[in-house]
């Protein structure tokens, strides 16, 4: 499986393997140019490979393109922003 084959549909970025979602991050609009990262899931067999970080970066790229701010409601997203201070400009105050 190519871990870098990240697909998208409204409200999520995800990776599938044999038609099954094995990694996913979901986000939802909150109004006024704000989105919330609601949930991150990585299949146990894929954990520890940096895929969750890559999915968060996909949402960050989307937010930058669309001029959106982010609420990291998901604990993993909150952890990501704690570690990556250079991305905090996107956080909704």
CSV table of N, CA and C in Angstrom, one decimal:
chain,number,residue,atom,x,y,z
A,1,UNK,N,0.8,-1.2,0.0
A,1,UNK,CA,0.0,0.0,0.0
A,1,UNK,C,0.9,1.2,0.0
A,2,UNK,N,0.5,2.2,-0.8
A,2,UNK,CA,1.2,3.5,-0.8
A,2,UNK,C,0.6,4.4,0.2
A,3,UNK,N,1.4,4.6,1.3
A,3,UNK,CA,0.9,5.5,2.4
A,3,UNK,C,0.7,6.9,2.0
A,4,UNK,N,1.3,7.3,0.9
A,4,UNK,CA,1.2,8.7,0.5
A,4,UNK,C,0.0,8.9,-0.5
A,5,UNK,N,-0.8,7.9,-0.8
A,5,UNK,CA,-1.9,8.1,-1.6
A,5,UNK,C,-3.1,8.6,-0.9
A,6,UNK,N,-3.0,9.9,-0.4
A,6,UNK,CA,-4.1,10.5,0.4
A,6,UNK,C,-5.2,11.0,-0.6
A,7,UNK,N,-6.4,10.6,-0.3
A,7,UNK,CA,-7.5,11.0,-1.1
A,7,UNK,C,-8.3,12.0,-0.3
A,8,UNK,N,-9.2,12.7,-1.0
A,8,UNK,CA,-10.0,13.7,-0.3
A,8,UNK,C,-11.5,13.7,-0.7
A,9,UNK,N,-12.3,14.0,0.2
A,9,UNK,CA,-13.7,14.3,-0.2
A,9,UNK,C,-14.1,15.4,0.8
A,10,UNK,N,-15.2,16.1,0.6
A,10,UNK,CA,-15.6,17.2,1.5
A,10,UNK,C,-15.6,16.7,2.9
A,11,UNK,N,-14.8,17.4,3.7
A,11,UNK,CA,-14.8,17.1,5.2
A,11,UNK,C,-13.8,16.1,5.6
A,12,UNK,N,-13.0,15.6,4.7
A,12,UNK,CA,-12.0,14.6,5.2
A,12,UNK,C,-10.9,14.4,4.1
A,13,UNK,N,-9.8,13.9,4.7
A,13,UNK,CA,-8.7,13.3,3.9
A,13,UNK,C,-8.5,11.9,4.4
A,14,UNK,N,-8.2,11.0,3.5
A,14,UNK,CA,-8.2,9.6,4.0
A,14,UNK,C,-7.3,8.7,3.1
A,15,UNK,N,-6.9,7.6,3.6
A,15,UNK,CA,-6.2,6.6,2.8
A,15,UNK,C,-7.0,5.3,2.9
A,16,UNK,N,-7.1,4.7,1.7
A,16,UNK,CA,-7.8,3.4,1.6
A,16,UNK,C,-6.8,2.3,1.2
A,17,UNK,N,-7.1,1.1,1.7
A,17,UNK,CA,-6.4,-0.1,1.3
A,17,UNK,C,-7.4,-1.2,1.0
A,18,UNK,N,-7.4,-1.6,-0.3
A,18,UNK,CA,-8.4,-2.6,-0.7
A,18,UNK,C,-9.9,-2.2,-0.4
A,19,UNK,N,-10.2,-0.9,-0.6
A,19,UNK,CA,-11.5,-0.4,-0.4
A,19,UNK,C,-11.9,-0.1,1.0
A,20,UNK,N,-11.0,-0.3,2.0
A,20,UNK,CA,-11.2,-0.1,3.4
A,20,UNK,C,-10.4,1.2,3.8
A,21,UNK,N,-11.1,2.1,4.5
A,21,UNK,CA,-10.4,3.2,5.1
A,21,UNK,C,-9.5,2.8,6.2
A,22,UNK,N,-8.2,3.1,6.1
A,22,UNK,CA,-7.2,2.7,7.1
A,22,UNK,C,-6.6,3.9,7.8
A,23,UNK,N,-6.9,5.1,7.3
A,23,UNK,CA,-6.4,6.3,8.0
A,23,UNK,C,-7.3,7.5,7.5
A,24,UNK,N,-7.7,8.3,8.5
A,24,UNK,CA,-8.7,9.4,8.1
A,24,UNK,C,-8.6,10.5,9.1
A,25,UNK,N,-8.7,11.7,8.6
A,25,UNK,CA,-8.9,12.9,9.4
A,25,UNK,C,-10.1,13.6,8.9
A,26,UNK,N,-11.0,14.0,9.8
A,26,UNK,CA,-12.2,14.7,9.4
A,26,UNK,C,-12.3,16.1,10.0
A,27,UNK,N,-12.9,17.0,9.3
A,27,UNK,CA,-13.0,18.4,9.7
A,27,UNK,C,-14.4,18.9,9.3
A,28,UNK,N,-14.9,19.9,10.0
A,28,UNK,CA,-16.2,20.4,9.7
A,28,UNK,C,-16.2,21.9,9.8
A,29,UNK,N,-17.0,22.6,8.9
A,29,UNK,CA,-17.1,24.0,9.0
A,29,UNK,C,-17.8,24.5,10.3
A,30,UNK,N,-17.3,25.6,10.8
A,30,UNK,CA,-17.8,26.1,12.1
A,30,UNK,C,-18.4,27.5,11.8
A,31,UNK,N,-18.4,28.0,10.6
A,31,UNK,CA,-18.9,29.3,10.2
A,31,UNK,C,-17.8,30.4,10.4
A,32,UNK,N,-18.0,31.5,9.8
A,32,UNK,CA,-17.1,32.6,9.9
A,32,UNK,C,-15.6,32.3,9.6
A,33,UNK,N,-15.4,31.5,8.6
A,33,UNK,CA,-14.0,31.1,8.1
A,33,UNK,C,-13.2,30.2,9.1
A,34,UNK,N,-14.0,29.4,9.8
A,34,UNK,CA,-13.3,28.5,10.8
A,34,UNK,C,-13.7,27.1,10.5
A,35,UNK,N,-12.8,26.1,10.6
A,35,UNK,CA,-13.1,24.7,10.6
A,35,UNK,C,-12.6,24.1,11.9
A,36,UNK,N,-13.2,23.0,12.2
A,36,UNK,CA,-12.8,22.2,13.3
A,36,UNK,C,-12.2,20.8,12.9
A,37,UNK,N,-11.0,20.5,13.3
A,37,UNK,CA,-10.5,19.1,13.1
A,37,UNK,C,-11.2,18.3,14.2
A,38,UNK,N,-12.1,17.4,13.7
A,38,UNK,CA,-12.9,16.6,14.7
A,38,UNK,C,-12.4,15.3,15.1
A,39,UNK,N,-11.7,14.6,14.2
A,39,UNK,CA,-11.3,13.2,14.5
A,39,UNK,C,-10.1,12.8,13.6
A,40,UNK,N,-9.2,12.0,14.2
A,40,UNK,CA,-8.1,11.4,13.4
A,40,UNK,C,-8.1,10.0,13.8
A,41,UNK,N,-8.1,9.1,12.7
A,41,UNK,CA,-8.0,7.7,12.9
A,41,UNK,C,-6.9,7.1,12.1
A,42,UNK,N,-6.1,6.3,12.7
A,42,UNK,CA,-5.0,5.6,12.0
A,42,UNK,C,-5.2,4.1,12.4
A,43,UNK,N,-5.2,3.2,11.4
A,43,UNK,CA,-5.3,1.8,11.7
A,43,UNK,C,-4.1,1.4,12.5
A,44,UNK,N,-4.3,0.5,13.5
A,44,UNK,CA,-3.2,0.1,14.4
A,44,UNK,C,-1.9,-0.4,13.6
A,45,UNK,N,-2.1,-1.0,12.4
A,45,UNK,CA,-1.0,-1.5,11.6
A,45,UNK,C,-0.2,-0.4,11.0
A,46,UNK,N,-0.7,0.8,10.9
A,46,UNK,CA,-0.1,2.0,10.3
A,46,UNK,C,0.5,3.0,11.3
A,47,UNK,N,0.2,2.8,12.6
A,47,UNK,CA,0.6,3.8,13.6
A,47,UNK,C,2.1,3.9,13.7
A,48,UNK,N,2.6,5.0,14.1
A,48,UNK,CA,4.0,5.2,14.2
A,48,UNK,C,4.8,5.5,13.0
A,49,UNK,N,4.1,5.8,11.9
A,49,UNK,CA,4.7,6.0,10.6
A,49,UNK,C,4.6,7.5,10.1
A,50,UNK,N,4.1,8.3,11.0
A,50,UNK,CA,3.9,9.7,10.6
A,50,UNK,C,2.7,10.1,9.8
A,51,UNK,N,1.8,9.1,9.6
A,51,UNK,CA,0.6,9.3,8.8
A,51,UNK,C,-0.3,10.4,9.4
A,52,UNK,N,-0.5,10.3,10.7
A,52,UNK,CA,-1.4,11.3,11.3
A,52,UNK,C,-0.9,12.7,11.1
A,53,UNK,N,0.4,12.9,11.3
A,53,UNK,CA,1.0,14.2,11.0
A,53,UNK,C,0.7,14.7,9.6
A,54,UNK,N,0.9,13.7,8.7
A,54,UNK,CA,0.7,14.1,7.3
A,54,UNK,C,-0.8,14.4,7.0
A,55,UNK,N,-1.7,13.8,7.6
A,55,UNK,CA,-3.1,14.1,7.5
A,55,UNK,C,-3.4,15.5,8.0
A,56,UNK,N,-2.8,15.8,9.2
A,56,UNK,CA,-3.0,17.1,9.8
A,56,UNK,C,-2.5,18.2,8.8
A,57,UNK,N,-1.3,17.9,8.3
A,57,UNK,CA,-0.7,18.9,7.3
A,57,UNK,C,-1.6,19.1,6.1
A,58,UNK,N,-2.3,18.0,5.7
A,58,UNK,CA,-3.3,18.2,4.6
A,58,UNK,C,-4.4,19.2,4.9
A,59,UNK,N,-4.9,19.0,6.1
A,59,UNK,CA,-6.0,20.0,6.6
A,59,UNK,C,-5.4,21.4,6.7
A,60,UNK,N,-4.1,21.5,7.2
A,60,UNK,CA,-3.5,22.8,7.3
A,60,UNK,C,-3.3,23.4,5.9
A,61,UNK,N,-2.9,22.6,4.9
A,61,UNK,CA,-2.8,23.1,3.6
A,61,UNK,C,-4.1,23.6,3.0
A,62,UNK,N,-5.1,22.8,3.2
A,62,UNK,CA,-6.5,23.2,2.8
A,62,UNK,C,-6.9,24.5,3.5
A,63,UNK,N,-6.7,24.7,4.8
A,63,UNK,CA,-7.0,25.9,5.5
A,63,UNK,C,-6.3,27.1,5.0
A,64,UNK,N,-5.0,26.9,4.7
A,64,UNK,CA,-4.2,28.0,4.1
A,64,UNK,C,-4.8,28.4,2.8
A,65,UNK,N,-5.1,27.5,1.9
A,65,UNK,CA,-5.6,27.8,0.6
A,65,UNK,C,-6.9,28.5,0.6
A,66,UNK,N,-7.7,28.1,1.6
A,66,UNK,CA,-9.1,28.7,1.7
A,66,UNK,C,-9.2,29.8,2.7
A,67,UNK,N,-8.0,30.2,3.3
A,67,UNK,CA,-8.0,31.3,4.3
A,67,UNK,C,-8.9,31.1,5.5
A,68,UNK,N,-8.7,29.9,6.0
A,68,UNK,CA,-9.5,29.4,7.2
A,68,UNK,C,-8.7,29.4,8.4
A,69,UNK,N,-9.3,29.5,9.6
A,69,UNK,CA,-8.7,29.2,10.9
A,69,UNK,C,-9.1,27.8,11.3
A,70,UNK,N,-8.4,27.3,12.3
A,70,UNK,CA,-8.6,25.9,12.7
A,70,UNK,C,-8.9,25.8,14.2
A,71,UNK,N,-9.8,25.0,14.6
A,71,UNK,CA,-10.0,24.6,16.0
A,71,UNK,C,-9.6,23.2,16.1
A,72,UNK,N,-8.6,22.9,16.8
A,72,UNK,CA,-8.1,21.5,16.9
A,72,UNK,C,-8.9,20.7,18.0
A,73,UNK,N,-10.2,20.4,17.7
A,73,UNK,CA,-11.0,19.7,18.6
A,73,UNK,C,-10.5,18.3,18.9
A,74,UNK,N,-9.9,17.6,18.0
A,74,UNK,CA,-9.4,16.3,18.1
A,74,UNK,C,-8.1,16.4,18.9
A,75,UNK,N,-7.9,15.5,19.9
A,75,UNK,CA,-6.7,15.5,20.7
A,75,UNK,C,-5.4,15.4,19.9
A,76,UNK,N,-5.4,14.6,18.9
A,76,UNK,CA,-4.2,14.5,18.1
A,76,UNK,C,-3.9,15.8,17.4
A,77,UNK,N,-4.9,16.5,16.9
A,77,UNK,CA,-4.6,17.8,16.2
A,77,UNK,C,-4.1,18.8,17.2
A,78,UNK,N,-4.6,18.7,18.4
A,78,UNK,CA,-4.1,19.6,19.5
A,78,UNK,C,-2.7,19.3,19.8
A,79,UNK,N,-2.3,18.1,19.9
A,79,UNK,CA,-0.9,17.7,20.1
A,79,UNK,C,0.0,18.1,19.0
A,80,UNK,N,-0.5,18.0,17.7
A,80,UNK,CA,0.3,18.5,16.6
A,80,UNK,C,0.6,20.0,16.7
A,81,UNK,N,-0.4,20.8,17.0
A,81,UNK,CA,-0.2,22.2,17.1
A,81,UNK,C,0.7,22.5,18.3
A,82,UNK,N,0.7,21.7,19.4
A,82,UNK,CA,1.6,21.9,20.5
A,82,UNK,C,3.0,21.7,20.1
A,83,UNK,N,3.3,20.8,19.2
A,83,UNK,CA,4.6,20.5,18.8
A,83,UNK,C,5.1,21.4,17.7
A,84,UNK,N,4.2,21.9,16.9
A,84,UNK,CA,4.6,22.7,15.7
A,84,UNK,C,4.1,24.2,15.8
A,85,UNK,N,4.9,24.9,16.5
A,85,UNK,CA,4.6,26.3,16.8
A,85,UNK,C,4.4,27.2,15.6
A,86,UNK,N,5.2,26.8,14.5
A,86,UNK,CA,5.1,27.6,13.3
A,86,UNK,C,3.8,27.5,12.6
A,87,UNK,N,2.9,26.6,13.0
A,87,UNK,CA,1.6,26.4,12.3
A,87,UNK,C,0.5,27.1,13.2
A,88,UNK,N,0.9,27.6,14.3
A,88,UNK,CA,-0.2,28.1,15.2
A,88,UNK,C,-0.9,29.4,14.7
A,89,UNK,N,-0.3,30.0,13.7
A,89,UNK,CA,-1.0,31.2,13.1
A,89,UNK,C,-2.4,30.8,12.6
A,90,UNK,N,-2.6,29.5,12.3
A,90,UNK,CA,-3.9,29.1,11.8
A,90,UNK,C,-4.9,28.8,12.9
A,91,UNK,N,-4.5,28.8,14.1
A,91,UNK,CA,-5.4,28.5,15.2
A,91,UNK,C,-6.5,29.6,15.4
A,92,UNK,N,-7.7,29.2,15.6
A,92,UNK,CA,-8.8,30.1,15.9
A,92,UNK,C,-8.6,30.6,17.3
A,93,UNK,N,-8.7,31.9,17.5
A,93,UNK,CA,-8.5,32.4,18.9
A,93,UNK,C,-9.8,32.4,19.6
